[in-house]
Amino acid sequence: MAKHGLPQSFGGGGMLKQVQKMQEEMLRVQQELEEKEYTSASGGGAVSATVNGKHEVLSLTLSSDVVDPEDIDMLTDLVIAAVNGAMNQADETAQKEMSRFTGGMKLPF
């Protein structure tokens, strides 16, 4: 028996160190994902949105071609589509990167 009553095979350092190393790696990857930027466009590039991995909108670009005071609904739809596309990219990248640690289980981020 090792310290604290744990069997040598578990608490003897090897497995515990591996778990700690994996936790540190997961934290590093999560921080990188939060800082990464994702951009998506809609309306043939007339509207683009950039978000980070924390789902914060960093920029929104509108072409003057889509700014029609008579058709605000279309502009709204294009903005929503661009922002949602960027958010989906962030989520997909996070799931892909974190699946290395979760064995493919989908976890909320």
PDB file of C-alpha atoms in Angstrom:
ATOM      1  CA  MET A   1       0.000   0.000   0.000  1.00  0.00           C
ATOM      2  CA  ALA A   2       1.135   3.484  -0.826  1.00  0.00           C
ATOM      3  CA  LYS A   3       0.461   6.612   1.185  1.00  0.00           C
ATOM      4  CA  HIS A   4      -3.156   7.420   2.038  1.00  0.00           C
ATOM      5  CA  GLY A   5      -4.216   3.777   1.636  1.00  0.00           C
ATOM      6  CA  LEU A   6      -4.106   3.804  -2.168  1.00  0.00           C
ATOM      7  CA  PRO A   7      -2.746   0.715  -3.879  1.00  0.00           C
ATOM      8  CA  GLN A   8       0.760   1.170  -5.240  1.00  0.00           C
ATOM      9  CA  SER A   9      -0.485   0.654  -8.806  1.00  0.00           C
ATOM     10  CA  PHE A  10      -2.820   3.658  -8.532  1.00  0.00           C
ATOM     11  CA  GLY A  11      -1.284   6.072  -6.088  1.00  0.00           C
ATOM     12  CA  GLY A  12       2.307   5.039  -6.568  1.00  0.00           C
ATOM     13  CA  GLY A  13       2.881   7.996  -8.801  1.00  0.00           C
ATOM     14  CA  GLY A  14       2.642   6.650 -12.329  1.00  0.00           C
ATOM     15  CA  MET A  15      -1.089   6.748 -12.941  1.00  0.00           C
ATOM     16  CA  LEU A  16      -1.681   9.764 -10.722  1.00  0.00           C
ATOM     17  CA  LYS A  17       0.999  11.706 -12.582  1.00  0.00           C
ATOM     18  CA  GLN A  18      -0.585  10.736 -15.901  1.00  0.00           C
ATOM     19  CA  VAL A  19      -3.978  11.994 -14.735  1.00  0.00           C
ATOM     20  CA  GLN A  20      -2.459  15.262 -13.507  1.00  0.00           C
ATOM     21  CA  LYS A  21      -0.614  15.703 -16.803  1.00  0.00           C
ATOM     22  CA  MET A  22      -3.830  15.078 -18.745  1.00  0.00           C
ATOM     23  CA  GLN A  23      -5.692  17.640 -16.614  1.00  0.00           C
ATOM     24  CA  GLU A  24      -2.982  20.222 -17.255  1.00  0.00           C
ATOM     25  CA  GLU A  25      -3.124  19.495 -20.987  1.00  0.00           C
ATOM     26  CA  MET A  26      -6.925  19.823 -20.991  1.00  0.00           C
ATOM     27  CA  LEU A  27      -6.686  23.213 -19.285  1.00  0.00           C
ATOM     28  CA  ARG A  28      -4.093  24.377 -21.801  1.00  0.00           C
ATOM     29  CA  VAL A  29      -6.252  23.275 -24.743  1.00  0.00           C
ATOM     30  CA  GLN A  30      -9.351  24.927 -23.239  1.00  0.00           C
ATOM     31  CA  GLN A  31      -7.480  28.217 -22.858  1.00  0.00           C
ATOM     32  CA  GLU A  32      -6.246  28.027 -26.448  1.00  0.00           C
ATOM     33  CA  LEU A  33      -9.767  27.311 -27.683  1.00  0.00           C
ATOM     34  CA  GLU A  34     -11.157  30.303 -25.772  1.00  0.00           C
ATOM     35  CA  GLU A  35      -8.626  32.613 -27.414  1.00  0.00           C
ATOM     36  CA  LYS A  36      -9.050  31.252 -30.929  1.00  0.00           C
ATOM     37  CA  GLU A  37     -11.132  33.279 -33.397  1.00  0.00           C
ATOM     38  CA  TYR A  38     -13.771  31.898 -35.762  1.00  0.00           C
ATOM     39  CA  THR A  39     -15.265  33.764 -38.722  1.00  0.00           C
ATOM     40  CA  SER A  40     -18.347  32.940 -40.745  1.00  0.00           C
ATOM     41  CA  ALA A  41     -20.094  34.798 -43.565  1.00  0.00           C
ATOM     42  CA  SER A  42     -23.605  34.801 -44.990  1.00  0.00           C
ATOM     43  CA  GLY A  43     -25.327  36.380 -47.941  1.00  0.00           C
ATOM     44  CA  GLY A  44     -22.451  35.537 -50.243  1.00  0.00           C
ATOM     45  CA  GLY A  45     -20.015  37.356 -47.947  1.00  0.00           C
ATOM     46  CA  ALA A  46     -22.200  40.423 -47.475  1.00  0.00           C
ATOM     47  CA  VAL A  47     -22.250  39.850 -43.704  1.00  0.00           C
ATOM     48  CA  SER A  48     -19.426  38.346 -41.687  1.00  0.00           C
ATOM     49  CA  ALA A  49     -19.050  37.739 -37.985  1.00  0.00           C
ATOM     50  CA  THR A  50     -16.026  36.821 -35.902  1.00  0.00           C
ATOM     51  CA  VAL A  51     -16.346  35.247 -32.454  1.00  0.00           C
ATOM     52  CA  ASN A  52     -13.896  33.740 -30.003  1.00  0.00           C
ATOM     53  CA  GLY A  53     -14.095  30.427 -28.217  1.00  0.00           C
ATOM     54  CA  LYS A  54     -15.877  32.101 -25.297  1.00  0.00           C
ATOM     55  CA  HIS A  55     -18.732  32.925 -27.702  1.00  0.00           C
ATOM     56  CA  GLU A  56     -18.028  36.643 -27.601  1.00  0.00           C
ATOM     57  CA  VAL A  57     -18.700  38.527 -30.842  1.00  0.00           C
ATOM     58  CA  LEU A  58     -15.438  40.254 -31.742  1.00  0.00           C
ATOM     59  CA  SER A  59     -16.452  41.863 -35.028  1.00  0.00           C
ATOM     60  CA  LEU A  60     -19.372  42.194 -37.375  1.00  0.00           C
ATOM     61  CA  THR A  61     -18.939  43.429 -40.942  1.00  0.00           C
ATOM     62  CA  LEU A  62     -21.851  44.499 -43.135  1.00  0.00           C
ATOM     63  CA  SER A  63     -21.578  45.258 -46.829  1.00  0.00           C
ATOM     64  CA  SER A  64     -23.373  48.453 -47.825  1.00  0.00           C
ATOM     65  CA  ASP A  65     -25.218  46.311 -50.383  1.00  0.00           C
ATOM     66  CA  VAL A  66     -27.269  44.640 -47.642  1.00  0.00           C
ATOM     67  CA  VAL A  67     -28.093  47.770 -45.663  1.00  0.00           C
ATOM     68  CA  ASP A  68     -31.582  48.419 -46.996  1.00  0.00           C
ATOM     69  CA  PRO A  69     -33.874  50.319 -44.620  1.00  0.00           C
ATOM     70  CA  GLU A  70     -36.815  48.711 -46.421  1.00  0.00           C
ATOM     71  CA  ASP A  71     -35.590  45.170 -45.683  1.00  0.00           C
ATOM     72  CA  ILE A  72     -34.312  45.059 -42.111  1.00  0.00           C
ATOM     73  CA  ASP A  73     -35.615  41.496 -41.745  1.00  0.00           C
ATOM     74  CA  MET A  74     -33.217  40.191 -44.399  1.00  0.00           C
ATOM     75  CA  LEU A  75     -30.282  41.965 -42.743  1.00  0.00           C
ATOM     76  CA  THR A  76     -31.278  40.547 -39.377  1.00  0.00           C
ATOM     77  CA  ASP A  77     -31.426  37.034 -40.829  1.00  0.00           C
ATOM     78  CA  LEU A  78     -27.980  37.443 -42.436  1.00  0.00           C
ATOM     79  CA  VAL A  79     -26.439  38.679 -39.178  1.00  0.00           C
ATOM     80  CA  ILE A  80     -27.969  35.806 -37.218  1.00  0.00           C
ATOM     81  CA  ALA A  81     -26.750  33.280 -39.810  1.00  0.00           C
ATOM     82  CA  ALA A  82     -23.195  34.658 -39.764  1.00  0.00           C
ATOM     83  CA  VAL A  83     -22.988  34.760 -35.959  1.00  0.00           C
ATOM     84  CA  ASN A  84     -24.482  31.280 -35.583  1.00  0.00           C
ATOM     85  CA  GLY A  85     -22.080  29.925 -38.203  1.00  0.00           C
ATOM     86  CA  ALA A  86     -19.085  31.305 -36.318  1.00  0.00           C
ATOM     87  CA  MET A  87     -20.420  29.951 -33.011  1.00  0.00           C
ATOM     88  CA  ASN A  88     -20.911  26.516 -34.580  1.00  0.00           C
ATOM     89  CA  GLN A  89     -17.304  26.563 -35.814  1.00  0.00           C
ATOM     90  CA  ALA A  90     -16.135  27.337 -32.276  1.00  0.00           C
ATOM     91  CA  ASP A  91     -18.239  24.500 -30.819  1.00  0.00           C
ATOM     92  CA  GLU A  92     -17.158  21.965 -33.441  1.00  0.00           C
ATOM     93  CA  THR A  93     -13.492  22.813 -32.934  1.00  0.00           C
ATOM     94  CA  ALA A  94     -13.855  22.531 -29.143  1.00  0.00           C
ATOM     95  CA  GLN A  95     -15.584  19.142 -29.416  1.00  0.00           C
ATOM     96  CA  LYS A  96     -12.926  17.877 -31.823  1.00  0.00           C
ATOM     97  CA  GLU A  97     -10.016  19.037 -29.663  1.00  0.00           C
ATOM     98  CA  MET A  98     -11.493  17.881 -26.372  1.00  0.00           C
ATOM     99  CA  SER A  99     -12.502  14.465 -27.752  1.00  0.00           C
ATOM    100  CA  ARG A 100      -8.843  13.521 -27.357  1.00  0.00           C
ATOM    101  CA  PHE A 101      -9.453  13.626 -23.607  1.00  0.00           C
ATOM    102  CA  THR A 102     -13.057  12.450 -23.441  1.00  0.00           C
ATOM    103  CA  GLY A 103     -12.804   9.432 -25.722  1.00  0.00           C
ATOM    104  CA  GLY A 104     -15.426  10.881 -28.045  1.00  0.00           C
ATOM    105  CA  MET A 105     -18.027  11.614 -25.358  1.00  0.00           C
ATOM    106  CA  LYS A 106     -19.730  14.931 -26.075  1.00  0.00           C
ATOM    107  CA  LEU A 107     -19.400  17.299 -23.157  1.00  0.00           C
ATOM    108  CA  PRO A 108     -20.900  20.800 -22.864  1.00  0.00           C
ATOM    109  CA  PHE A 109     -18.365  23.629 -23.199  1.00  0.00           C
TER     110      PHE A 109
END
